Amino acid sequence: MPAHRDPRTSPLLAERPLTHGITRALDAAETIDGFGTDVAATLDWAVAVGAARPAERPVVDDWSLLASVASLDVAAARILEPHLDALDILDQARRLDVDVDLESIGVHPGSSWGVFAAEGPGTRLEAHRAATGWRLSGTKPWCSLAHELTHALVTAWVGDERRLFAVALRTPQIDPHAGPWHARGLTQVMSAPVDFADAPAVPIGEAGWYLRRPGFAHGGIGVAACWWGGALPLRDALLEAARRTGADQLSRVHLARVDTALWNARLTLKAAAATIDADPDPALLAGRVRAIVSDAVETALTEAAHALGPLPLVADERHARRVADLQIYIRQHHGERDLARLGGSVSEGRGEW
C-alpha cells in the first residue's frame, strides 16, 4: 500500500498546520515497533498523548489527531479514541463542578481508560448504593480491551435510568471474559463482556448526565474522524493504480467515486468542527456526520475491493489488515437503525435547514 500523505505537512482537517503536540504524537508513533499491533506499547503511547494535550484546544485538533493516527493504523486509533474520550468526559465533569473522587479507585497519571456504554440483549449492569459507596453488579457487553486497561467509565442502570461510573478494572470483583472474539479485523482490540460482582464504583454526574452532557456529540464525531482517516490510504491505493501505465477508464471511475465520497466527508467533518459548539442540536448534527462519513468509508471499501481485486488482500499485509479493521470499526455505526433514529428526529421537526 502506498504511504498516505504526511499529515504533519498536509493537515487532514485543520486549515492551519497541526499543533506541536499532535506532530509530537505522530513522531512518537513512528518509533514504536508494532504500533497498533502491540497493545501494551500502543496504550502507553496513548496515555502519553492524553497527558500532553493542552487543556484549551479547538475540537478540530482532537479530530485531526484521531484521523491522522487512523491513517497510520486503524487499530491504534481504536485504542487511542476511547482513552481520550474518557479523559474528556472527566474534564467536562470537573468543569461543571461535578464531584469526582478518583483517588478511591486508584487512578494515577499512568492510568489507561476505556468507555463501556453499550447495551445488549440478555445482559444488564445495575448500580446500587451500599454503606461503603456505590456498587455495580451484572454483566456489561462490548467492553474493549478490558483485560489491558486499568480503569473505565461504565454506564449502569439505576432504576429506569443509566448513570455513569468510574471503576478500577484490576480488582477481584471484576471479571473480563476471554471472548468470544473471532474477529478477523481489530483482532488485538478484543471487545467482550465483563462481569461485575458488587464492584466498587465512583459516580460521575447524576443519572442521565452521560447522554445529556455537553460534549457527548464531540465523542461520537471523533469516532467518525477515525473511520474517515482510516479510509484515506484506500484512496491513495486507488490513486496509485490509476496512475499506472495501461490503467483504464474504470480505474479512474473507482478513484473518482472514493475521492468524492471522502472529500464530501472531509467537508462535513470540517463544517461540524466549526459549528458544533453553537449548534442547538449537537446530537442530531453528530448523527448526520456519522451517517455521511460511514457511507463514504463503505464506498471506499467497496470501490477498493472492485478496483484492486484480491491481490492486495492476500499479498499486502498492511492493506489487508486495514480493510479488515475498518470493516469491524465501521460497524459502530448501526446502519439503517441509526438512520431510522435520525429520520425520526427530522420527522419530529428537529434540524430544519
mmCIF file of C-alpha atoms in Angstrom:
data_model
loop_
_atom_site.group_PDB
_atom_site.id
_atom_site.type_symbol
_atom_site.label_atom_id
_atom_site.label_comp_id
_atom_site.label_asym_id
_atom_site.label_seq_id
_atom_site.Cartn_x
_atom_site.Cartn_y
_atom_site.Cartn_z
ATOM 1 C CA MET A 1 0.000 0.000 0.000
ATOM 2 C CA PRO A 2 1.396 3.458 -0.816
ATOM 3 C CA ALA A 3 2.137 5.710 2.136
ATOM 4 C CA HIS A 4 -0.501 8.337 2.796
ATOM 5 C CA ARG A 5 0.499 11.989 2.664
ATOM 6 C CA ASP A 6 2.202 13.072 5.850
ATOM 7 C CA PRO A 7 -0.481 14.819 7.967
ATOM 8 C CA ARG A 8 2.256 16.862 9.627
ATOM 9 C CA THR A 9 2.839 18.741 6.385
ATOM 10 C CA SER A 10 -0.618 18.299 4.831
ATOM 11 C CA PRO A 11 -3.223 18.579 7.620
ATOM 12 C CA LEU A 12 -6.254 16.373 7.101
ATOM 13 C CA LEU A 13 -8.955 18.511 8.718
ATOM 14 C CA ALA A 14 -7.478 21.725 10.101
ATOM 15 C CA GLU A 15 -6.748 24.644 7.776
ATOM 16 C CA ARG A 16 -3.666 25.547 9.772
ATOM 17 C CA PRO A 17 -0.654 23.312 10.443
ATOM 18 C CA LEU A 18 -1.086 20.714 13.152
ATOM 19 C CA THR A 19 -0.134 21.721 16.665
ATOM 20 C CA HIS A 20 3.262 20.799 18.055
ATOM 21 C CA GLY A 21 1.589 18.320 20.409
ATOM 22 C CA ILE A 22 -0.050 16.407 17.558
ATOM 23 C CA THR A 23 3.116 16.275 15.481
ATOM 24 C CA ARG A 24 4.988 15.012 18.553
ATOM 25 C CA ALA A 25 2.378 12.276 18.989
ATOM 26 C CA LEU A 26 2.745 11.209 15.351
ATOM 27 C CA ASP A 27 6.540 11.292 15.594
ATOM 28 C CA ALA A 28 6.397 9.107 18.716
ATOM 29 C CA ALA A 29 4.070 6.657 16.974
ATOM 30 C CA GLU A 30 6.625 6.051 14.240
ATOM 31 C CA THR A 31 9.222 4.992 16.822
ATOM 32 C CA ILE A 32 7.025 2.186 18.202
ATOM 33 C CA ASP A 33 7.756 -1.255 16.839
ATOM 34 C CA GLY A 34 4.327 -2.811 16.422
ATOM 35 C CA PHE A 35 2.340 0.416 16.573
ATOM 36 C CA GLY A 36 -1.300 -0.658 16.667
ATOM 37 C CA THR A 37 -0.483 -4.372 16.921
ATOM 38 C CA ASP A 38 1.420 -4.247 20.213
ATOM 39 C CA VAL A 39 -1.438 -3.241 22.507
ATOM 40 C CA ALA A 40 0.666 -2.557 25.605
ATOM 41 C CA ALA A 41 3.094 -0.287 23.757
ATOM 42 C CA THR A 42 0.284 1.496 21.919
ATOM 43 C CA LEU A 43 -1.634 2.018 25.172
ATOM 44 C CA ASP A 44 1.458 3.526 26.814
ATOM 45 C CA TRP A 45 1.720 5.881 23.842
ATOM 46 C CA ALA A 46 -1.989 6.771 24.111
ATOM 47 C CA VAL A 47 -1.615 7.611 27.797
ATOM 48 C CA ALA A 48 1.315 9.910 26.990
ATOM 49 C CA VAL A 49 -0.662 11.568 24.195
ATOM 50 C CA GLY A 50 -3.588 12.210 26.527
ATOM 51 C CA ALA A 51 -1.363 13.681 29.201
ATOM 52 C CA ALA A 52 0.290 16.062 26.739
ATOM 53 C CA ARG A 53 -2.882 17.595 25.278
ATOM 54 C CA PRO A 54 -3.453 21.251 26.218
ATOM 55 C CA ALA A 55 -6.481 21.956 28.382
ATOM 56 C CA GLU A 56 -7.821 24.557 25.950
ATOM 57 C CA ARG A 57 -7.909 23.392 22.328
ATOM 58 C CA PRO A 58 -10.340 23.516 19.405
ATOM 59 C CA VAL A 59 -12.266 20.326 18.732
ATOM 60 C CA VAL A 60 -10.783 20.152 15.225
ATOM 61 C CA ASP A 61 -7.392 19.447 16.813
ATOM 62 C CA ASP A 62 -8.747 16.337 18.537
ATOM 63 C CA TRP A 63 -10.442 15.116 15.361
ATOM 64 C CA SER A 64 -7.347 15.876 13.276
ATOM 65 C CA LEU A 65 -5.239 13.856 15.708
ATOM 66 C CA LEU A 66 -7.615 10.881 15.551
ATOM 67 C CA ALA A 67 -7.849 10.993 11.754
ATOM 68 C CA SER A 68 -4.088 11.279 11.410
ATOM 69 C CA VAL A 69 -3.480 8.321 13.731
ATOM 70 C CA ALA A 70 -6.081 6.222 11.893
ATOM 71 C CA SER A 71 -4.368 6.989 8.593
ATOM 72 C CA LEU A 72 -1.248 5.415 10.106
ATOM 73 C CA ASP A 73 -3.014 2.480 11.763
ATOM 74 C CA VAL A 74 -6.734 1.871 12.333
ATOM 75 C CA ALA A 75 -6.274 -0.245 15.457
ATOM 76 C CA ALA A 76 -4.059 2.399 17.054
ATOM 77 C CA ALA A 77 -6.838 4.951 16.590
ATOM 78 C CA ARG A 78 -9.310 2.437 18.035
ATOM 79 C CA ILE A 79 -7.085 2.205 21.128
ATOM 80 C CA LEU A 80 -6.485 5.952 21.438
ATOM 81 C CA GLU A 81 -10.024 7.247 20.871
ATOM 82 C CA PRO A 82 -11.796 5.826 23.976
ATOM 83 C CA HIS A 83 -8.890 6.815 26.232
ATOM 84 C CA LEU A 84 -9.119 10.425 25.053
ATOM 85 C CA ASP A 85 -12.923 10.308 25.237
ATOM 86 C CA ALA A 86 -12.776 9.193 28.878
ATOM 87 C CA LEU A 87 -10.347 11.981 29.735
ATOM 88 C CA ASP A 88 -12.657 14.492 28.040
ATOM 89 C CA ILE A 89 -15.687 13.207 29.968
ATOM 90 C CA LEU A 90 -13.844 13.515 33.268
ATOM 91 C CA ASP A 91 -12.678 17.009 32.317
ATOM 92 C CA GLN A 92 -16.250 18.018 31.426
ATOM 93 C CA ALA A 93 -17.403 16.778 34.818
ATOM 94 C CA ARG A 94 -14.780 18.867 36.606
ATOM 95 C CA ARG A 95 -15.663 21.965 34.582
ATOM 96 C CA LEU A 96 -19.300 21.561 35.639
ATOM 97 C CA ASP A 97 -18.243 21.173 39.296
ATOM 98 C CA VAL A 98 -19.311 17.530 39.344
ATOM 99 C CA ASP A 99 -17.627 15.916 42.332
ATOM 100 C CA VAL A 100 -15.412 13.071 41.100
ATOM 101 C CA ASP A 101 -13.447 11.068 43.685
ATOM 102 C CA LEU A 102 -10.969 9.117 41.575
ATOM 103 C CA GLU A 103 -8.389 8.579 44.313
ATOM 104 C CA SER A 104 -10.607 5.949 45.913
ATOM 105 C CA ILE A 105 -10.256 3.708 42.829
ATOM 106 C CA GLY A 106 -6.516 4.173 42.449
ATOM 107 C CA VAL A 107 -6.391 6.481 39.434
ATOM 108 C CA HIS A 108 -2.836 7.661 38.715
ATOM 109 C CA PRO A 109 -1.083 9.570 35.910
ATOM 110 C CA GLY A 110 -0.390 6.342 34.019
ATOM 111 C CA SER A 111 -3.987 5.085 34.103
ATOM 112 C CA SER A 112 -5.399 3.838 30.804
ATOM 113 C CA TRP A 113 -9.109 4.316 30.182
ATOM 114 C CA GLY A 114 -11.971 2.808 28.252
ATOM 115 C CA VAL A 115 -15.616 3.831 27.919
ATOM 116 C CA PHE A 116 -18.105 0.957 28.254
ATOM 117 C CA ALA A 117 -21.563 2.298 27.402
ATOM 118 C CA ALA A 118 -23.029 -0.358 25.095
ATOM 119 C CA GLU A 119 -26.117 -2.389 25.937
ATOM 120 C CA GLY A 120 -27.043 -5.836 24.690
ATOM 121 C CA PRO A 121 -29.912 -8.314 24.893
ATOM 122 C CA GLY A 122 -29.871 -10.602 27.909
ATOM 123 C CA THR A 123 -27.309 -8.537 29.852
ATOM 124 C CA ARG A 124 -27.775 -5.746 32.352
ATOM 125 C CA LEU A 125 -25.390 -3.940 34.676
ATOM 126 C CA GLU A 126 -27.070 -2.433 37.725
ATOM 127 C CA ALA A 127 -25.808 0.040 40.317
ATOM 128 C CA HIS A 128 -26.875 0.270 43.932
ATOM 129 C CA ARG A 129 -25.767 2.349 46.880
ATOM 130 C CA ALA A 130 -24.243 0.397 49.766
ATOM 131 C CA ALA A 131 -22.976 1.526 53.150
ATOM 132 C CA THR A 132 -19.467 1.877 51.704
ATOM 133 C CA GLY A 133 -20.499 3.606 48.486
ATOM 134 C CA TRP A 134 -21.806 2.657 45.058
ATOM 135 C CA ARG A 135 -21.522 -0.919 43.793
ATOM 136 C CA LEU A 136 -22.021 -2.494 40.355
ATOM 137 C CA SER A 137 -23.382 -5.978 39.712
ATOM 138 C CA GLY A 138 -24.236 -7.743 36.464
ATOM 139 C CA THR A 139 -22.693 -8.018 33.011
ATOM 140 C CA LYS A 140 -21.638 -5.287 30.601
ATOM 141 C CA PRO A 141 -21.265 -6.277 26.923
ATOM 142 C CA TRP A 142 -18.785 -4.977 24.338
ATOM 143 C CA CYS A 143 -16.025 -3.885 26.707
ATOM 144 C CA SER A 144 -12.976 -3.269 24.535
ATOM 145 C CA LEU A 145 -9.530 -4.067 25.969
ATOM 146 C CA ALA A 146 -10.909 -4.752 29.449
ATOM 147 C CA HIS A 147 -8.016 -7.158 30.041
ATOM 148 C CA GLU A 148 -5.488 -4.454 29.163
ATOM 149 C CA LEU A 149 -6.876 -1.251 30.706
ATOM 150 C CA THR A 150 -6.513 -0.070 34.293
ATOM 151 C CA HIS A 151 -9.785 1.911 34.510
ATOM 152 C CA ALA A 152 -13.026 2.528 32.668
ATOM 153 C CA LEU A 153 -16.086 4.730 32.617
ATOM 154 C CA VAL A 154 -19.124 2.438 32.646
ATOM 155 C CA THR A 155 -22.854 3.092 32.333
ATOM 156 C CA ALA A 156 -25.071 1.135 34.703
ATOM 157 C CA TRP A 157 -28.804 1.128 35.388
ATOM 158 C CA VAL A 158 -30.209 2.893 38.434
ATOM 159 C CA GLY A 159 -33.882 2.070 38.178
ATOM 160 C CA ASP A 160 -35.022 3.142 34.720
ATOM 161 C CA GLU A 161 -32.100 5.480 34.017
ATOM 162 C CA ARG A 162 -28.470 4.929 33.187
ATOM 163 C CA ARG A 163 -25.755 6.572 35.272
ATOM 164 C CA LEU A 164 -22.049 6.843 34.571
ATOM 165 C CA PHE A 165 -19.477 5.386 36.958
ATOM 166 C CA ALA A 166 -15.696 5.158 37.096
ATOM 167 C CA VAL A 167 -14.230 1.789 38.040
ATOM 168 C CA ALA A 168 -10.843 0.194 38.551
ATOM 169 C CA LEU A 169 -10.763 -2.878 36.326
ATOM 170 C CA ARG A 170 -7.990 -4.831 38.031
ATOM 171 C CA THR A 171 -9.978 -5.894 41.094
ATOM 172 C CA PRO A 172 -11.316 -9.297 42.204
ATOM 173 C CA GLN A 173 -14.913 -8.090 41.761
ATOM 174 C CA ILE A 174 -14.464 -7.541 38.019
ATOM 175 C CA ASP A 175 -14.000 -10.457 35.624
ATOM 176 C CA PRO A 176 -13.454 -9.712 31.912
ATOM 177 C CA HIS A 177 -14.451 -12.559 29.604
ATOM 178 C CA ALA A 178 -11.816 -14.086 27.333
ATOM 179 C CA GLY A 179 -14.207 -13.908 24.355
ATOM 180 C CA PRO A 180 -15.840 -14.805 22.152
ATOM 181 C CA TRP A 181 -13.763 -12.719 19.760
ATOM 182 C CA HIS A 182 -13.304 -14.439 16.411
ATOM 183 C CA ALA A 183 -12.892 -11.187 14.505
ATOM 184 C CA ARG A 184 -10.580 -11.039 11.502
ATOM 185 C CA GLY A 185 -10.277 -7.271 11.950
ATOM 186 C CA LEU A 186 -9.144 -5.464 15.102
ATOM 187 C CA THR A 187 -8.049 -8.868 16.335
ATOM 188 C CA GLN A 188 -5.921 -7.357 19.096
ATOM 189 C CA VAL A 189 -8.680 -4.987 20.306
ATOM 190 C CA MET A 190 -10.936 -7.627 21.834
ATOM 191 C CA SER A 191 -14.426 -6.499 22.841
ATOM 192 C CA ALA A 192 -16.118 -8.969 25.178
ATOM 193 C CA PRO A 193 -18.479 -8.963 28.173
ATOM 194 C CA VAL A 194 -17.292 -8.113 31.671
ATOM 195 C CA ASP A 195 -18.906 -9.478 34.850
ATOM 196 C CA PHE A 196 -19.218 -7.197 37.876
ATOM 197 C CA ALA A 197 -19.802 -8.755 41.298
ATOM 198 C CA ASP A 198 -20.537 -5.972 43.804
ATOM 199 C CA ALA A 199 -17.643 -3.961 42.350
ATOM 200 C CA PRO A 200 -16.868 -0.556 43.904
ATOM 201 C CA ALA A 201 -17.601 2.395 41.635
ATOM 202 C CA VAL A 202 -17.482 6.187 41.706
ATOM 203 C CA PRO A 203 -20.479 8.059 40.223
ATOM 204 C CA ILE A 204 -19.820 10.659 37.528
ATOM 205 C CA GLY A 205 -22.737 13.084 37.440
ATOM 206 C CA GLU A 206 -26.354 12.320 38.150
ATOM 207 C CA ALA A 207 -28.450 9.737 36.336
ATOM 208 C CA GLY A 208 -28.746 10.615 32.643
ATOM 209 C CA TRP A 209 -25.837 13.066 32.698
ATOM 210 C CA TYR A 210 -23.653 10.946 30.406
ATOM 211 C CA LEU A 211 -26.070 11.284 27.491
ATOM 212 C CA ARG A 212 -27.136 14.872 28.224
ATOM 213 C CA ARG A 213 -23.711 16.294 28.969
ATOM 214 C CA PRO A 214 -22.058 18.911 26.800
ATOM 215 C CA GLY A 215 -19.565 17.151 24.594
ATOM 216 C CA PHE A 216 -21.417 13.863 24.057
ATOM 217 C CA ALA A 217 -21.697 14.658 20.349
ATOM 218 C CA HIS A 218 -17.988 15.529 20.170
ATOM 219 C CA GLY A 219 -17.089 11.956 21.074
ATOM 220 C CA GLY A 220 -19.445 10.467 18.508
ATOM 221 C CA ILE A 221 -17.934 12.575 15.745
ATOM 222 C CA GLY A 222 -14.440 11.739 16.992
ATOM 223 C CA VAL A 223 -15.138 8.088 16.152
ATOM 224 C CA ALA A 224 -16.257 9.181 12.668
ATOM 225 C CA ALA A 225 -12.963 11.056 12.259
ATOM 226 C CA CYS A 226 -11.185 7.758 12.943
ATOM 227 C CA TRP A 227 -13.268 5.978 10.287
ATOM 228 C CA TRP A 228 -12.506 8.705 7.768
ATOM 229 C CA GLY A 229 -8.769 8.827 8.474
ATOM 230 C CA GLY A 230 -8.590 5.049 8.286
ATOM 231 C CA ALA A 231 -10.046 5.086 4.754
ATOM 232 C CA LEU A 232 -7.634 7.653 3.312
ATOM 233 C CA PRO A 233 -4.915 5.112 2.394
ATOM 234 C CA LEU A 234 -7.516 3.245 0.322
ATOM 235 C CA ARG A 235 -7.876 6.391 -1.789
ATOM 236 C CA ASP A 236 -4.079 6.510 -2.112
ATOM 237 C CA ALA A 237 -4.006 2.893 -3.306
ATOM 238 C CA LEU A 238 -6.618 3.726 -5.955
ATOM 239 C CA LEU A 239 -4.681 6.837 -6.970
ATOM 240 C CA GLU A 240 -1.538 4.764 -7.483
ATOM 241 C CA ALA A 241 -3.488 2.205 -9.518
ATOM 242 C CA ALA A 242 -4.996 4.919 -11.741
ATOM 243 C CA ARG A 243 -1.524 6.317 -12.470
ATOM 244 C CA ARG A 244 -0.013 3.014 -13.596
ATOM 245 C CA THR A 245 0.926 2.547 -17.210
ATOM 246 C CA GLY A 246 -2.005 0.996 -19.001
ATOM 247 C CA ALA A 247 -4.573 1.977 -16.382
ATOM 248 C CA ASP A 248 -8.035 2.063 -17.950
ATOM 249 C CA GLN A 249 -11.030 4.329 -17.513
ATOM 250 C CA LEU A 250 -12.551 2.044 -14.877
ATOM 251 C CA SER A 251 -9.601 2.630 -12.538
ATOM 252 C CA ARG A 252 -10.343 6.355 -12.751
ATOM 253 C CA VAL A 253 -14.035 5.797 -12.108
ATOM 254 C CA HIS A 254 -13.259 3.867 -8.913
ATOM 255 C CA LEU A 255 -10.824 6.579 -7.831
ATOM 256 C CA ALA A 256 -13.343 9.345 -8.511
ATOM 257 C CA ARG A 257 -16.079 7.633 -6.518
ATOM 258 C CA VAL A 258 -13.813 7.275 -3.490
ATOM 259 C CA ASP A 259 -12.258 10.716 -3.890
ATOM 260 C CA THR A 260 -15.618 12.494 -3.996
ATOM 261 C CA ALA A 261 -17.068 10.439 -1.135
ATOM 262 C CA LEU A 262 -14.112 11.075 1.185
ATOM 263 C CA TRP A 263 -13.860 14.722 0.084
ATOM 264 C CA ASN A 264 -17.528 15.217 0.977
ATOM 265 C CA ALA A 265 -16.953 13.529 4.347
ATOM 266 C CA ARG A 266 -13.955 15.804 4.961
ATOM 267 C CA LEU A 267 -16.069 18.908 4.320
ATOM 268 C CA THR A 268 -18.730 17.530 6.660
ATOM 269 C CA LEU A 269 -16.218 16.969 9.477
ATOM 270 C CA LYS A 270 -14.739 20.442 8.980
ATOM 271 C CA ALA A 271 -18.176 22.077 8.983
ATOM 272 C CA ALA A 272 -19.101 20.202 12.160
ATOM 273 C CA ALA A 273 -15.908 21.353 13.873
ATOM 274 C CA ALA A 274 -16.722 24.961 13.014
ATOM 275 C CA THR A 275 -20.358 24.864 14.158
ATOM 276 C CA ILE A 276 -20.863 22.189 16.817
ATOM 277 C CA ASP A 277 -20.324 24.404 19.847
ATOM 278 C CA ALA A 278 -23.067 26.780 18.641
ATOM 279 C CA ASP A 279 -25.370 24.117 17.238
ATOM 280 C CA PRO A 280 -28.740 23.964 19.036
ATOM 281 C CA ASP A 281 -28.979 20.196 18.446
ATOM 282 C CA PRO A 282 -25.451 18.718 18.522
ATOM 283 C CA ALA A 283 -26.758 15.154 18.858
ATOM 284 C CA LEU A 284 -28.596 15.459 15.555
ATOM 285 C CA LEU A 285 -25.503 17.015 13.987
ATOM 286 C CA ALA A 286 -23.417 14.077 15.178
ATOM 287 C CA GLY A 287 -25.934 11.622 13.720
ATOM 288 C CA ARG A 288 -25.786 13.317 10.344
ATOM 289 C CA VAL A 289 -21.992 13.475 10.346
ATOM 290 C CA ARG A 290 -21.618 9.813 11.296
ATOM 291 C CA ALA A 291 -24.073 8.770 8.575
ATOM 292 C CA ILE A 292 -22.206 10.733 5.894
ATOM 293 C CA VAL A 293 -18.776 9.536 6.988
ATOM 294 C CA SER A 294 -19.831 5.899 7.354
ATOM 295 C CA ASP A 295 -21.321 5.951 3.829
ATOM 296 C CA ALA A 296 -18.050 7.388 2.494
ATOM 297 C CA VAL A 297 -15.992 4.686 4.197
ATOM 298 C CA GLU A 298 -18.317 1.934 2.938
ATOM 299 C CA THR A 299 -17.886 3.377 -0.558
ATOM 300 C CA ALA A 300 -14.104 3.355 -0.170
ATOM 301 C CA LEU A 301 -14.086 -0.271 0.975
ATOM 302 C CA THR A 302 -16.350 -1.421 -1.863
ATOM 303 C CA GLU A 303 -14.621 0.525 -4.622
ATOM 304 C CA ALA A 304 -11.150 -0.519 -3.452
ATOM 305 C CA ALA A 305 -12.238 -4.173 -3.480
ATOM 306 C CA HIS A 306 -13.619 -3.883 -7.015
ATOM 307 C CA ALA A 307 -10.724 -1.842 -8.381
ATOM 308 C CA LEU A 308 -7.782 -3.647 -6.781
ATOM 309 C CA GLY A 309 -9.087 -7.202 -6.767
ATOM 310 C CA PRO A 310 -7.875 -9.920 -4.405
ATOM 311 C CA LEU A 311 -4.113 -9.388 -4.721
ATOM 312 C CA PRO A 312 -3.588 -6.712 -2.033
ATOM 313 C CA LEU A 313 -5.984 -8.571 0.275
ATOM 314 C CA VAL A 314 -3.711 -11.617 0.227
ATOM 315 C CA ALA A 315 -0.273 -10.170 -0.565
ATOM 316 C CA ASP A 316 -0.178 -6.789 1.223
ATOM 317 C CA GLU A 317 -0.377 -7.255 4.992
ATOM 318 C CA ARG A 318 -0.959 -3.583 5.786
ATOM 319 C CA HIS A 319 -3.729 -3.224 3.218
ATOM 320 C CA ALA A 320 -5.434 -6.458 4.247
ATOM 321 C CA ARG A 321 -5.295 -5.513 7.929
ATOM 322 C CA ARG A 322 -6.607 -2.003 7.246
ATOM 323 C CA VAL A 323 -9.574 -3.340 5.293
ATOM 324 C CA ALA A 324 -10.416 -5.918 7.955
ATOM 325 C CA ASP A 325 -10.007 -3.371 10.774
ATOM 326 C CA LEU A 326 -12.219 -0.816 9.044
ATOM 327 C CA GLN A 327 -14.920 -3.396 8.348
ATOM 328 C CA ILE A 328 -15.206 -4.084 12.080
ATOM 329 C CA TYR A 329 -14.746 -0.497 13.251
ATOM 330 C CA ILE A 330 -17.381 0.945 10.902
ATOM 331 C CA ARG A 331 -19.978 -1.357 12.442
ATOM 332 C CA GLN A 332 -20.069 1.007 15.406
ATOM 333 C CA HIS A 333 -22.437 2.802 13.063
ATOM 334 C CA HIS A 334 -25.597 0.731 13.127
ATOM 335 C CA GLY A 335 -26.577 1.420 9.550
ATOM 336 C CA GLU A 336 -30.301 1.558 8.963
ATOM 337 C CA ARG A 337 -31.096 1.584 12.685
ATOM 338 C CA ASP A 338 -29.068 4.773 13.178
ATOM 339 C CA LEU A 339 -30.670 6.228 10.059
ATOM 340 C CA ALA A 340 -34.133 5.380 11.423
ATOM 341 C CA ARG A 341 -33.355 7.315 14.601
ATOM 342 C CA LEU A 342 -32.030 10.197 12.509
ATOM 343 C CA GLY A 343 -35.118 10.153 10.304
ATOM 344 C CA GLY A 344 -37.329 10.106 13.379
ATOM 345 C CA SER A 345 -35.656 13.238 14.699
ATOM 346 C CA VAL A 346 -36.083 15.034 11.387
ATOM 347 C CA SER A 347 -39.726 13.951 11.105
ATOM 348 C CA GLU A 348 -40.346 15.491 14.542
ATOM 349 C CA GLY A 349 -39.219 18.863 13.234
ATOM 350 C CA ARG A 350 -35.660 18.871 14.532
ATOM 351 C CA GLY A 351 -32.729 20.034 12.435
ATOM 352 C CA GLU A 352 -34.552 22.285 9.968
ATOM 353 C CA TRP A 353 -32.323 23.747 7.253
#
